[in-house]
JSON list of N, CA and C in Angstrom, two decimals:
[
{"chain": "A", "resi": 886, "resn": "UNK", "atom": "N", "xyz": [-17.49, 76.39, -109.19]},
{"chain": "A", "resi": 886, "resn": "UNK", "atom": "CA", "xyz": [-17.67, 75.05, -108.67]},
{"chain": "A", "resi": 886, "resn": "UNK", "atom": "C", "xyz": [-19.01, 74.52, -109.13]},
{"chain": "A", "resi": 887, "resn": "UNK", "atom": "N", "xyz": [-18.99, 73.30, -109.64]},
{"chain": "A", "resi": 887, "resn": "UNK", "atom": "CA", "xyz": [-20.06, 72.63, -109.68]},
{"chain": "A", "resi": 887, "resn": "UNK", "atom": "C", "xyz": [-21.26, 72.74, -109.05]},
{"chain": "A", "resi": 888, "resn": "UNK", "atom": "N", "xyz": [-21.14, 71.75, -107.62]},
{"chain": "A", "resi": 888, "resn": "UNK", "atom": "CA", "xyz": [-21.67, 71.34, -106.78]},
{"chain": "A", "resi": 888, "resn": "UNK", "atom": "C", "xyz": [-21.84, 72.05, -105.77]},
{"chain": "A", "resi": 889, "resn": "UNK", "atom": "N", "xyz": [-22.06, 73.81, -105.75]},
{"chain": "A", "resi": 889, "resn": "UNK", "atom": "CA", "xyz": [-21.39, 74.82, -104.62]},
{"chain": "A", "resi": 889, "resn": "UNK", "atom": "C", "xyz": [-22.93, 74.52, -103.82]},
{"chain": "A", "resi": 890, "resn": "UNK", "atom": "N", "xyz": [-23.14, 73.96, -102.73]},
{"chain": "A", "resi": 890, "resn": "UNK", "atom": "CA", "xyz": [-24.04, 74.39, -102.00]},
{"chain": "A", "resi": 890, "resn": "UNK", "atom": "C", "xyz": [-23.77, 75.24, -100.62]},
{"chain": "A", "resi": 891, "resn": "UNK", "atom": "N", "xyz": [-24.73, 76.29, -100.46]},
{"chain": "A", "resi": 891, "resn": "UNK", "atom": "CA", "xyz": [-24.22, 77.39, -99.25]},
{"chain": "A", "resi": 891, "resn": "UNK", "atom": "C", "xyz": [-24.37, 76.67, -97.85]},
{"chain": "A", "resi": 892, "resn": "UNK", "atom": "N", "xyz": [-25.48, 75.76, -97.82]},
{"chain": "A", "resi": 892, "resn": "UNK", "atom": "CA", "xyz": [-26.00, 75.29, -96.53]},
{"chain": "A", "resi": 892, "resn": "UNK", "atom": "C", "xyz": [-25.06, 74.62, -95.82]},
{"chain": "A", "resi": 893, "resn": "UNK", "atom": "N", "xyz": [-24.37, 73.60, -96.64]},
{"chain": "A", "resi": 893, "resn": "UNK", "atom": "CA", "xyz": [-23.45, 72.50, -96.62]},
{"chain": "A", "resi": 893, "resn": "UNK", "atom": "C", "xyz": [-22.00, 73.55, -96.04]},
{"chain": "A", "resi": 894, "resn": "UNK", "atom": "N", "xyz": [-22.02, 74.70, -97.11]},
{"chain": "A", "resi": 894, "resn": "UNK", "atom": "CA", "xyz": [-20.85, 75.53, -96.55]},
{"chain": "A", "resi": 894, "resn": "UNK", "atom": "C", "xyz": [-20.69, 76.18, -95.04]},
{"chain": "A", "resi": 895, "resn": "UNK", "atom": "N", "xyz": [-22.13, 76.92, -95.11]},
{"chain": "A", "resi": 895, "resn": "UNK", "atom": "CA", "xyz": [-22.33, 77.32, -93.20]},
{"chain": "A", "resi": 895, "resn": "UNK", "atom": "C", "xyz": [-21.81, 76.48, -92.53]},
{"chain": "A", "resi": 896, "resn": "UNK", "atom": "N", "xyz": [-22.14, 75.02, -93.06]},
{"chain": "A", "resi": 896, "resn": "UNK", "atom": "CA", "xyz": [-21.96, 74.19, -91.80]},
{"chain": "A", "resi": 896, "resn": "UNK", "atom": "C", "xyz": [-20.55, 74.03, -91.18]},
{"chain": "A", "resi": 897, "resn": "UNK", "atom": "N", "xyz": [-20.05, 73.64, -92.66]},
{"chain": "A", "resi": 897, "resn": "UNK", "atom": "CA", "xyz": [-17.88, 73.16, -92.62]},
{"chain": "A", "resi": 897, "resn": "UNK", "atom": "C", "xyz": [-17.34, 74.80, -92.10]},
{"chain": "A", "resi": 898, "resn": "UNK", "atom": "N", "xyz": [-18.41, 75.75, -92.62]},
{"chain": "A", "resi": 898, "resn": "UNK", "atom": "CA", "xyz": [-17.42, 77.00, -91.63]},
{"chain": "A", "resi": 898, "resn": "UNK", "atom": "C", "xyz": [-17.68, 77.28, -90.05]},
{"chain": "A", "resi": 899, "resn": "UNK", "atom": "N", "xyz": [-19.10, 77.06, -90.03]},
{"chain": "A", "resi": 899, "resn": "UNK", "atom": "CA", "xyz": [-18.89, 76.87, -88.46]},
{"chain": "A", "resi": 899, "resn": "UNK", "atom": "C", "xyz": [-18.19, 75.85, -87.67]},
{"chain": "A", "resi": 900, "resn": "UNK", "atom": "N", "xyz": [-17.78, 74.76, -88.13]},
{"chain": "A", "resi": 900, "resn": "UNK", "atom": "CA", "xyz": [-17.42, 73.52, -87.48]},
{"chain": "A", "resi": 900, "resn": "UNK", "atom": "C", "xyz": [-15.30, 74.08, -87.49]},
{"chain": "A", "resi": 901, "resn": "UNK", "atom": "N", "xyz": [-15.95, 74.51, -88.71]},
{"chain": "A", "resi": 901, "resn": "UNK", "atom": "CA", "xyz": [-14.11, 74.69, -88.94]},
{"chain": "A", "resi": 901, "resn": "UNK", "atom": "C", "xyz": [-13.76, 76.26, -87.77]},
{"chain": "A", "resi": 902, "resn": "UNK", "atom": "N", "xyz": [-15.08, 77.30, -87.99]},
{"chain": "A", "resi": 902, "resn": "UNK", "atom": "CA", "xyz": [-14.61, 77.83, -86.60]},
{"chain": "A", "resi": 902, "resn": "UNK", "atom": "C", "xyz": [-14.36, 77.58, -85.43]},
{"chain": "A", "resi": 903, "resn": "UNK", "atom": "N", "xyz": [-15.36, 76.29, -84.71]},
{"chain": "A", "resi": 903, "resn": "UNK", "atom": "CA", "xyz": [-15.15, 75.88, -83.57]},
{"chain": "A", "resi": 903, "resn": "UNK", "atom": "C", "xyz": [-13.81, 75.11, -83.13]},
{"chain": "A", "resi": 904, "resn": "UNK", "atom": "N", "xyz": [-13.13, 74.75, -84.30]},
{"chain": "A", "resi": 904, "resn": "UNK", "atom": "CA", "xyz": [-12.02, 73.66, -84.25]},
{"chain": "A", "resi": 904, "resn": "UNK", "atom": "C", "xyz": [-10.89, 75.05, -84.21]},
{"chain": "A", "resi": 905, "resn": "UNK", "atom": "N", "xyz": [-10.70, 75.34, -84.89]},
{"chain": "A", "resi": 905, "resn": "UNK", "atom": "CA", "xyz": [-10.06, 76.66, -85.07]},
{"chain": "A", "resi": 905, "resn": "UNK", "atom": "C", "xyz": [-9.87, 77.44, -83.46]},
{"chain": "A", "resi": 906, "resn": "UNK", "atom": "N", "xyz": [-11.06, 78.03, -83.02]},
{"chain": "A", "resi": 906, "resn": "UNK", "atom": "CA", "xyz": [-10.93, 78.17, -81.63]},
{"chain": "A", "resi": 906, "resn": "UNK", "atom": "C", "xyz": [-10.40, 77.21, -80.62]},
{"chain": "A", "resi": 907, "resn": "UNK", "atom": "N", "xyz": [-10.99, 76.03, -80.58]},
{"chain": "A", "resi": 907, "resn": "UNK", "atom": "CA", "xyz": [-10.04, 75.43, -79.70]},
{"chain": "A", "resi": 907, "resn": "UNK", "atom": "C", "xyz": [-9.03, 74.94, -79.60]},
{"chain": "A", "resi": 908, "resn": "UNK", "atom": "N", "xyz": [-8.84, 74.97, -80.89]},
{"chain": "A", "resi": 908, "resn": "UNK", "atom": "CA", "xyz": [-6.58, 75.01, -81.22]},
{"chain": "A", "resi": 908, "resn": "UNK", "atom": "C", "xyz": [-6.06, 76.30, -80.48]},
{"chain": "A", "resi": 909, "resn": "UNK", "atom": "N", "xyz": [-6.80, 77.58, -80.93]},
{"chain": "A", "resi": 909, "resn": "UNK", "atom": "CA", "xyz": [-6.12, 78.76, -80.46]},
{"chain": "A", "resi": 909, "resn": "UNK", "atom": "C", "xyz": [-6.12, 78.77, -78.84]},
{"chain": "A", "resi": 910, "resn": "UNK", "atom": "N", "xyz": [-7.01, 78.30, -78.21]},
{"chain": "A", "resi": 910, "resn": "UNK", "atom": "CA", "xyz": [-7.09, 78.05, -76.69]},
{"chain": "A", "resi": 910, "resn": "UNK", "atom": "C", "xyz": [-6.06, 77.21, -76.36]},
{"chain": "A", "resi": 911, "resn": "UNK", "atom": "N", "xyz": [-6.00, 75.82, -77.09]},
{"chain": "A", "resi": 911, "resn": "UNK", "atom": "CA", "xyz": [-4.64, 74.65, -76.87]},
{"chain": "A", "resi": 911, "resn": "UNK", "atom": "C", "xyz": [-3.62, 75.61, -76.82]},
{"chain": "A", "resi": 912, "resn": "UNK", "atom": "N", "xyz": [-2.95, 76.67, -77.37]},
{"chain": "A", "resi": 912, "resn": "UNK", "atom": "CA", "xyz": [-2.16, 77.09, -78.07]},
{"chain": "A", "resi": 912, "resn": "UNK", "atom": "C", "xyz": [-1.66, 77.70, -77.18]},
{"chain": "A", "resi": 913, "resn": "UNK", "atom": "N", "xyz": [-2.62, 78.83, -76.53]},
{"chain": "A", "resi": 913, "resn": "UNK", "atom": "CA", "xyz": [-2.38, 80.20, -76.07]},
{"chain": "A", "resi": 913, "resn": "UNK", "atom": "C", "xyz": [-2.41, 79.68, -74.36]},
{"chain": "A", "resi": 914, "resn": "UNK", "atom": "N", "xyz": [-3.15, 79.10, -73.60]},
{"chain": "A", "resi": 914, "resn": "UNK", "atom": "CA", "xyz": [-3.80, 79.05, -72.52]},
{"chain": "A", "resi": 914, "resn": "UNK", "atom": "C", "xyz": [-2.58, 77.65, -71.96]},
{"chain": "A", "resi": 915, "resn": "UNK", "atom": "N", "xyz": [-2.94, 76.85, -72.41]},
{"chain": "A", "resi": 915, "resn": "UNK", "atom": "CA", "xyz": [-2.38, 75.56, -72.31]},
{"chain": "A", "resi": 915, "resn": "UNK", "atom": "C", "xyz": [-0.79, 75.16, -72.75]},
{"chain": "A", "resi": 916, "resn": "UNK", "atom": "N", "xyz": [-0.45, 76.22, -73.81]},
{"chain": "A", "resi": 916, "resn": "UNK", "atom": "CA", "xyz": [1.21, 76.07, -74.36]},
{"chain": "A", "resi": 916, "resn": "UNK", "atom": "C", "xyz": [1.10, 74.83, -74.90]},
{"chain": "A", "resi": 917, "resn": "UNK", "atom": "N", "xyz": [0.69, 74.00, -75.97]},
{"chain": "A", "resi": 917, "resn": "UNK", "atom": "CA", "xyz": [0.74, 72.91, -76.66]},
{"chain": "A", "resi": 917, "resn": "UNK", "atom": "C", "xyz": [1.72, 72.97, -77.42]},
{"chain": "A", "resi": 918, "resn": "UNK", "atom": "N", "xyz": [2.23, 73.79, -77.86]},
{"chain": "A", "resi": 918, "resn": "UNK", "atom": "CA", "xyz": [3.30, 74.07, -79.20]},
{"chain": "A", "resi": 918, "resn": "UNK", "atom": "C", "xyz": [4.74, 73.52, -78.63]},
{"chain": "A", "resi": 919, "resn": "UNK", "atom": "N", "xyz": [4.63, 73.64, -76.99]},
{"chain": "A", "resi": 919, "resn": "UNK", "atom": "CA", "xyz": [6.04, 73.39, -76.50]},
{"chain": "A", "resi": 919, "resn": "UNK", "atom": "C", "xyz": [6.04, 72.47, -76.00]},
{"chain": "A", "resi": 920, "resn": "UNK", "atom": "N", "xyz": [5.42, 71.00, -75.95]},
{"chain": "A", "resi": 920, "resn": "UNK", "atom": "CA", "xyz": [5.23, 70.26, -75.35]},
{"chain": "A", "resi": 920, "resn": "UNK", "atom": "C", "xyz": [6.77, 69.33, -75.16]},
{"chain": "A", "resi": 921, "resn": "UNK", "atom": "N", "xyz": [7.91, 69.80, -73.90]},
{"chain": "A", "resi": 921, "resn": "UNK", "atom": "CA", "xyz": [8.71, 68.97, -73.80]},
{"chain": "A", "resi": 921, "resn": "UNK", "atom": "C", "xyz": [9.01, 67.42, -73.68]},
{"chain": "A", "resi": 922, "resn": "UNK", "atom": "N", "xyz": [9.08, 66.66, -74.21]},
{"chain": "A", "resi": 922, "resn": "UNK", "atom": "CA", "xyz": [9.22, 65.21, -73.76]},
{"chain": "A", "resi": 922, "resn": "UNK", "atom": "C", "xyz": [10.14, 64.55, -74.54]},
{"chain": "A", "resi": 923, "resn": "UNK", "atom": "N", "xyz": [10.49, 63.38, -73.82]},
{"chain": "A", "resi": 923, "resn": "UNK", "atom": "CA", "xyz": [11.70, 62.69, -74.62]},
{"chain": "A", "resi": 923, "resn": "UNK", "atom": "C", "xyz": [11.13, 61.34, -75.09]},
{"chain": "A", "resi": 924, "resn": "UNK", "atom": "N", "xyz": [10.31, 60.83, -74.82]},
{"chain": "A", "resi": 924, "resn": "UNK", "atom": "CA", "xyz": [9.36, 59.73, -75.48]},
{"chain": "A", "resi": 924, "resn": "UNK", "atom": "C", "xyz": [7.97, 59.66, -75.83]},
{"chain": "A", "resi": 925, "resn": "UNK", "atom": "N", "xyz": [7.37, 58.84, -76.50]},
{"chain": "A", "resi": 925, "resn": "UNK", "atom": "CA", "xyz": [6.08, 58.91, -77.02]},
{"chain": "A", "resi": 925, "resn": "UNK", "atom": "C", "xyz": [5.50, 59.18, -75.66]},
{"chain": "A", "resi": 926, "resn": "UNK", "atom": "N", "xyz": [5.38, 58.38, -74.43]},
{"chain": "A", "resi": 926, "resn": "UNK", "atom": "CA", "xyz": [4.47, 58.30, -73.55]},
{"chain": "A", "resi": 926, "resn": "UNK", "atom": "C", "xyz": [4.18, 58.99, -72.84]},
{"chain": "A", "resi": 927, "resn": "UNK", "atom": "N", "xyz": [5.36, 59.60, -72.49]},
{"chain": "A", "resi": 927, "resn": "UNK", "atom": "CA", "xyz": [5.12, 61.33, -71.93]},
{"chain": "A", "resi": 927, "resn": "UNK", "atom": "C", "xyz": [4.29, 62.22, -72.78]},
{"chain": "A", "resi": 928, "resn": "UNK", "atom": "N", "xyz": [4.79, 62.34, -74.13]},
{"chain": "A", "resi": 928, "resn": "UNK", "atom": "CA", "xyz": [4.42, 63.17, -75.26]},
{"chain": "A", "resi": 928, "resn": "UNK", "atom": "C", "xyz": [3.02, 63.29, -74.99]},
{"chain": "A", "resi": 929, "resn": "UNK", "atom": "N", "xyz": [2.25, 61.84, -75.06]},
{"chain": "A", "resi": 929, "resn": "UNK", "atom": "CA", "xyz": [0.83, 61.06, -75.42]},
{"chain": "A", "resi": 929, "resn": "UNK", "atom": "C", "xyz": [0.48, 62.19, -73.84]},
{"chain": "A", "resi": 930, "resn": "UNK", "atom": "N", "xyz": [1.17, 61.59, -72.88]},
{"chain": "A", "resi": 930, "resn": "UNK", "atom": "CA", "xyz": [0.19, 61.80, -71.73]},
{"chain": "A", "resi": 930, "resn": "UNK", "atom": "C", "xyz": [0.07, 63.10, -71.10]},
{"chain": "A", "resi": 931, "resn": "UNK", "atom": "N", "xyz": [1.34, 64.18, -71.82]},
{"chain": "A", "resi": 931, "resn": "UNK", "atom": "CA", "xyz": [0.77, 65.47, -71.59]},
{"chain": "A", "resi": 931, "resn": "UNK", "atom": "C", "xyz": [0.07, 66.23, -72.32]},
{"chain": "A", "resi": 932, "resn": "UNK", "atom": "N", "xyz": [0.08, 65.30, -73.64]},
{"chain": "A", "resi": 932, "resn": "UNK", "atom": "CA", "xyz": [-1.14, 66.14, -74.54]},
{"chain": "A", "resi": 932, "resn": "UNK", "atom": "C", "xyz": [-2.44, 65.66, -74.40]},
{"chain": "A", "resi": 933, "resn": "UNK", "atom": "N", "xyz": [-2.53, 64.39, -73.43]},
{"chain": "A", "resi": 933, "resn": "UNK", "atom": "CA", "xyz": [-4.10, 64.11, -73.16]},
{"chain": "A", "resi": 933, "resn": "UNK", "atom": "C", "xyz": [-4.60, 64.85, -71.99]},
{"chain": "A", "resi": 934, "resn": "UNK", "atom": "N", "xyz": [-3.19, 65.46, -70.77]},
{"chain": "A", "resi": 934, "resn": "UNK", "atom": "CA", "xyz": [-3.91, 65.96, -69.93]},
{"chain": "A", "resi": 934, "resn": "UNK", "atom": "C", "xyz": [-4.43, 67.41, -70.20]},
{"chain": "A", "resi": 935, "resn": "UNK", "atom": "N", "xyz": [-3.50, 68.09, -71.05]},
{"chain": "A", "resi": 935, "resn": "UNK", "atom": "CA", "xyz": [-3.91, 69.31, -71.67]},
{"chain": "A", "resi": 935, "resn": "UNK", "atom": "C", "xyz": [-5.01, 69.53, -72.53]},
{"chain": "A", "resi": 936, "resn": "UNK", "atom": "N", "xyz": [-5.84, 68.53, -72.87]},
{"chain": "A", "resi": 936, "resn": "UNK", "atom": "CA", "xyz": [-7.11, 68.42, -73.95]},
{"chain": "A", "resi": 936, "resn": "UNK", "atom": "C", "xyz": [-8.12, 68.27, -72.89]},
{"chain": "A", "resi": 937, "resn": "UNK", "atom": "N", "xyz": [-7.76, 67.41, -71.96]},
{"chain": "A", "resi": 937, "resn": "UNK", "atom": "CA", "xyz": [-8.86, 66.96, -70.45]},
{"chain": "A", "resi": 937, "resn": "UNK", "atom": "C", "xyz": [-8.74, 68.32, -70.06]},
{"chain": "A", "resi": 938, "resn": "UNK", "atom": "N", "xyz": [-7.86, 68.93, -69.46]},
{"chain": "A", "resi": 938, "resn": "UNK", "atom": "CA", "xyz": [-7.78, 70.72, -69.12]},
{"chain": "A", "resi": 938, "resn": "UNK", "atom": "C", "xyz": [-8.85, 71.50, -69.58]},
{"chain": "A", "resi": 939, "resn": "UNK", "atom": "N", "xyz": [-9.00, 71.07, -70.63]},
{"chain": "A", "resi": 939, "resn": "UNK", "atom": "CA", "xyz": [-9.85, 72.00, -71.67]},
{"chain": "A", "resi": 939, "resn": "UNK", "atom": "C", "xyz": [-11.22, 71.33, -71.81]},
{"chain": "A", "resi": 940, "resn": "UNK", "atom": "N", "xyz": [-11.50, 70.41, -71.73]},
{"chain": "A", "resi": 940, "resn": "UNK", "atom": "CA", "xyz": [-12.77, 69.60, -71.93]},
{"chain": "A", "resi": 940, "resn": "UNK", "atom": "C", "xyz": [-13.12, 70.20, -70.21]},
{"chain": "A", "resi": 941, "resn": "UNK", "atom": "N", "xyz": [-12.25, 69.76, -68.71]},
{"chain": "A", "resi": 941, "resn": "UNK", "atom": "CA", "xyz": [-13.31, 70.36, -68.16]},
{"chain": "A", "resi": 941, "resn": "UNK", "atom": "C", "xyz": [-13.76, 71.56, -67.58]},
{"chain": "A", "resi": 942, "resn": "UNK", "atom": "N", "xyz": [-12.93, 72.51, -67.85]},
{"chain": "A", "resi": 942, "resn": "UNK", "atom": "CA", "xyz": [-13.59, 74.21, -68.22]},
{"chain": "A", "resi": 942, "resn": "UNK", "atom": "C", "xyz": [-14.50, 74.11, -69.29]},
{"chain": "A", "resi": 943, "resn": "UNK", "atom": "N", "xyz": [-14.84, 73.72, -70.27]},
{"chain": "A", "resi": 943, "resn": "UNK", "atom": "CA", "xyz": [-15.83, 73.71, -71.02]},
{"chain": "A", "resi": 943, "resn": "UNK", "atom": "C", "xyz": [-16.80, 73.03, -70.08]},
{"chain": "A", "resi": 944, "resn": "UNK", "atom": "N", "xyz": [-16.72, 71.89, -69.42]},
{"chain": "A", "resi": 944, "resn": "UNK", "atom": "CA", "xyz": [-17.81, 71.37, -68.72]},
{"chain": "A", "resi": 944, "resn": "UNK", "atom": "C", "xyz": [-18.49, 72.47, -67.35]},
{"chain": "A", "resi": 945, "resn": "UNK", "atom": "N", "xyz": [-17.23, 73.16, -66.76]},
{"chain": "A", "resi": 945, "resn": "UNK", "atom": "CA", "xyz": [-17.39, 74.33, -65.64]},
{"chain": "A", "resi": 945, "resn": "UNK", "atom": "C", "xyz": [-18.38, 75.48, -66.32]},
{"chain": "A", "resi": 946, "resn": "UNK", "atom": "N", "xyz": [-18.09, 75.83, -67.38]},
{"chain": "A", "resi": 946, "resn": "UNK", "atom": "CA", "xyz": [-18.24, 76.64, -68.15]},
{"chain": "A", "resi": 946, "resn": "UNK", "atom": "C", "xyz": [-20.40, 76.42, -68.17]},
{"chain": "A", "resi": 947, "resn": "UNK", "atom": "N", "xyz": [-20.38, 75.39, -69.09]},
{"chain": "A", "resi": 947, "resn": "UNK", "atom": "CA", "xyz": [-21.55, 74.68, -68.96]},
{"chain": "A", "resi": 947, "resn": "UNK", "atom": "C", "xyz": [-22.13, 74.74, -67.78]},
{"chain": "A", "resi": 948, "resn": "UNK", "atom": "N", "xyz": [-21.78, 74.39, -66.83]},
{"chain": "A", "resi": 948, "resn": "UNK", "atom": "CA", "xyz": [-22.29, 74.06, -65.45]},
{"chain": "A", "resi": 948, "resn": "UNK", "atom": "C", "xyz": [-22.73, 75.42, -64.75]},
{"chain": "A", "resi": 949, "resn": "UNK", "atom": "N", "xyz": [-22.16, 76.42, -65.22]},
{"chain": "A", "resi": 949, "resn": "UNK", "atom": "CA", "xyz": [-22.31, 78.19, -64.81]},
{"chain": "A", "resi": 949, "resn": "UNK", "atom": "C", "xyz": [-22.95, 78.45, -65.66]},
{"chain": "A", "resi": 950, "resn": "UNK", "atom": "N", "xyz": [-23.73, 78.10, -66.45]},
{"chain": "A", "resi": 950, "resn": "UNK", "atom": "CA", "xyz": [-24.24, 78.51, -67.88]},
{"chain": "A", "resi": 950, "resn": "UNK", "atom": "C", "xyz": [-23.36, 80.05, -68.28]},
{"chain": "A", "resi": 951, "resn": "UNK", "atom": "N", "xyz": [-22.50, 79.97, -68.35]},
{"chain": "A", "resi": 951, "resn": "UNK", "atom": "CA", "xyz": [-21.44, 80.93, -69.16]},
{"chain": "A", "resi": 951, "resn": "UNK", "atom": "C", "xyz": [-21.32, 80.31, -70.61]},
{"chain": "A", "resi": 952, "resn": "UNK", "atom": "N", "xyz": [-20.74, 81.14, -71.98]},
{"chain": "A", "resi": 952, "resn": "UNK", "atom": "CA", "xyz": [-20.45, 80.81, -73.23]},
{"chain": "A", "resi": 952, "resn": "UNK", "atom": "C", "xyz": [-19.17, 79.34, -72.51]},
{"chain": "A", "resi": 953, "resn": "UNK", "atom": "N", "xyz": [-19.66, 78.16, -73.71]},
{"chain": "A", "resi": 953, "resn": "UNK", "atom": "CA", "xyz": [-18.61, 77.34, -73.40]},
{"chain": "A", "resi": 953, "resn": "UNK", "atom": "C", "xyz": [-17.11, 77.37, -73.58]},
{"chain": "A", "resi": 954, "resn": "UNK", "atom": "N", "xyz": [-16.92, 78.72, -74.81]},
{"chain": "A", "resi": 954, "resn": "UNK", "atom": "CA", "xyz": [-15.24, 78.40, -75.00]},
{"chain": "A", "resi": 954, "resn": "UNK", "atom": "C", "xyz": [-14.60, 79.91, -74.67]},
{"chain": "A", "resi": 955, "resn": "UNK", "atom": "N", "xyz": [-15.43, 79.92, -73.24]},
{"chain": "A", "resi": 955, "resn": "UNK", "atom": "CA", "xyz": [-14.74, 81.59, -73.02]},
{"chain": "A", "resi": 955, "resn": "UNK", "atom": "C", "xyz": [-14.39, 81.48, -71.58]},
{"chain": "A", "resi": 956, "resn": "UNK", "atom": "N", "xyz": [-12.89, 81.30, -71.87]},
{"chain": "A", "resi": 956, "resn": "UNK", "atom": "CA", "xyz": [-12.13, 81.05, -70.57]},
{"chain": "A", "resi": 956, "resn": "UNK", "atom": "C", "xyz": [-11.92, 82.31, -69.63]}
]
C-alpha cells in the first residue's frame, strides 16, 4: 500500500473493535437477529428499544465505575 500509515490503522482497529463488540452484545444479550415484526414501525421501535437497552447499562455500568461494555 501506498499510503500505509500505522497510527491511522490503531485507530480504525480500535473503533472497528468497539463496534464489533457491541453488535456481538446486540446479538447475543438482546436477540437482534430475530427481531419479529410485520411492519416498519414495530421493526423501527423494537430495534430502538433494544439499542436504548444497551446505551443504559453502559450508562449503569459508568455510574458503578465498572468496564463500560461488560454486562
Amino acid at each position: 500500500m501506498k499510503h500505509y500509515d500505522s497510527q491511522s490503522n490503531r485507530i480504525i482497529s480500535c473503533h472497528r473493535q468497539l463496534v464489533e463488540t457491541v453488535v456481538g452484545h446486540l446479538c447475543h444479550w438482546f436477540d437482534i437477529e430475530r427481531i419479529l415484526a410485520r411492519d416498519l414501525w414495530h421493526l423501527s421501535s423494537r430495534l430502538a428499544r433494544k439499542i436504548l437497552a444497551h446505551t443504559v447499562l453502559i450508562g449503569l455500568n459508568r455510574a458503578h465505575q465498572r468496564p463500560w461494555l461488560q454486562f
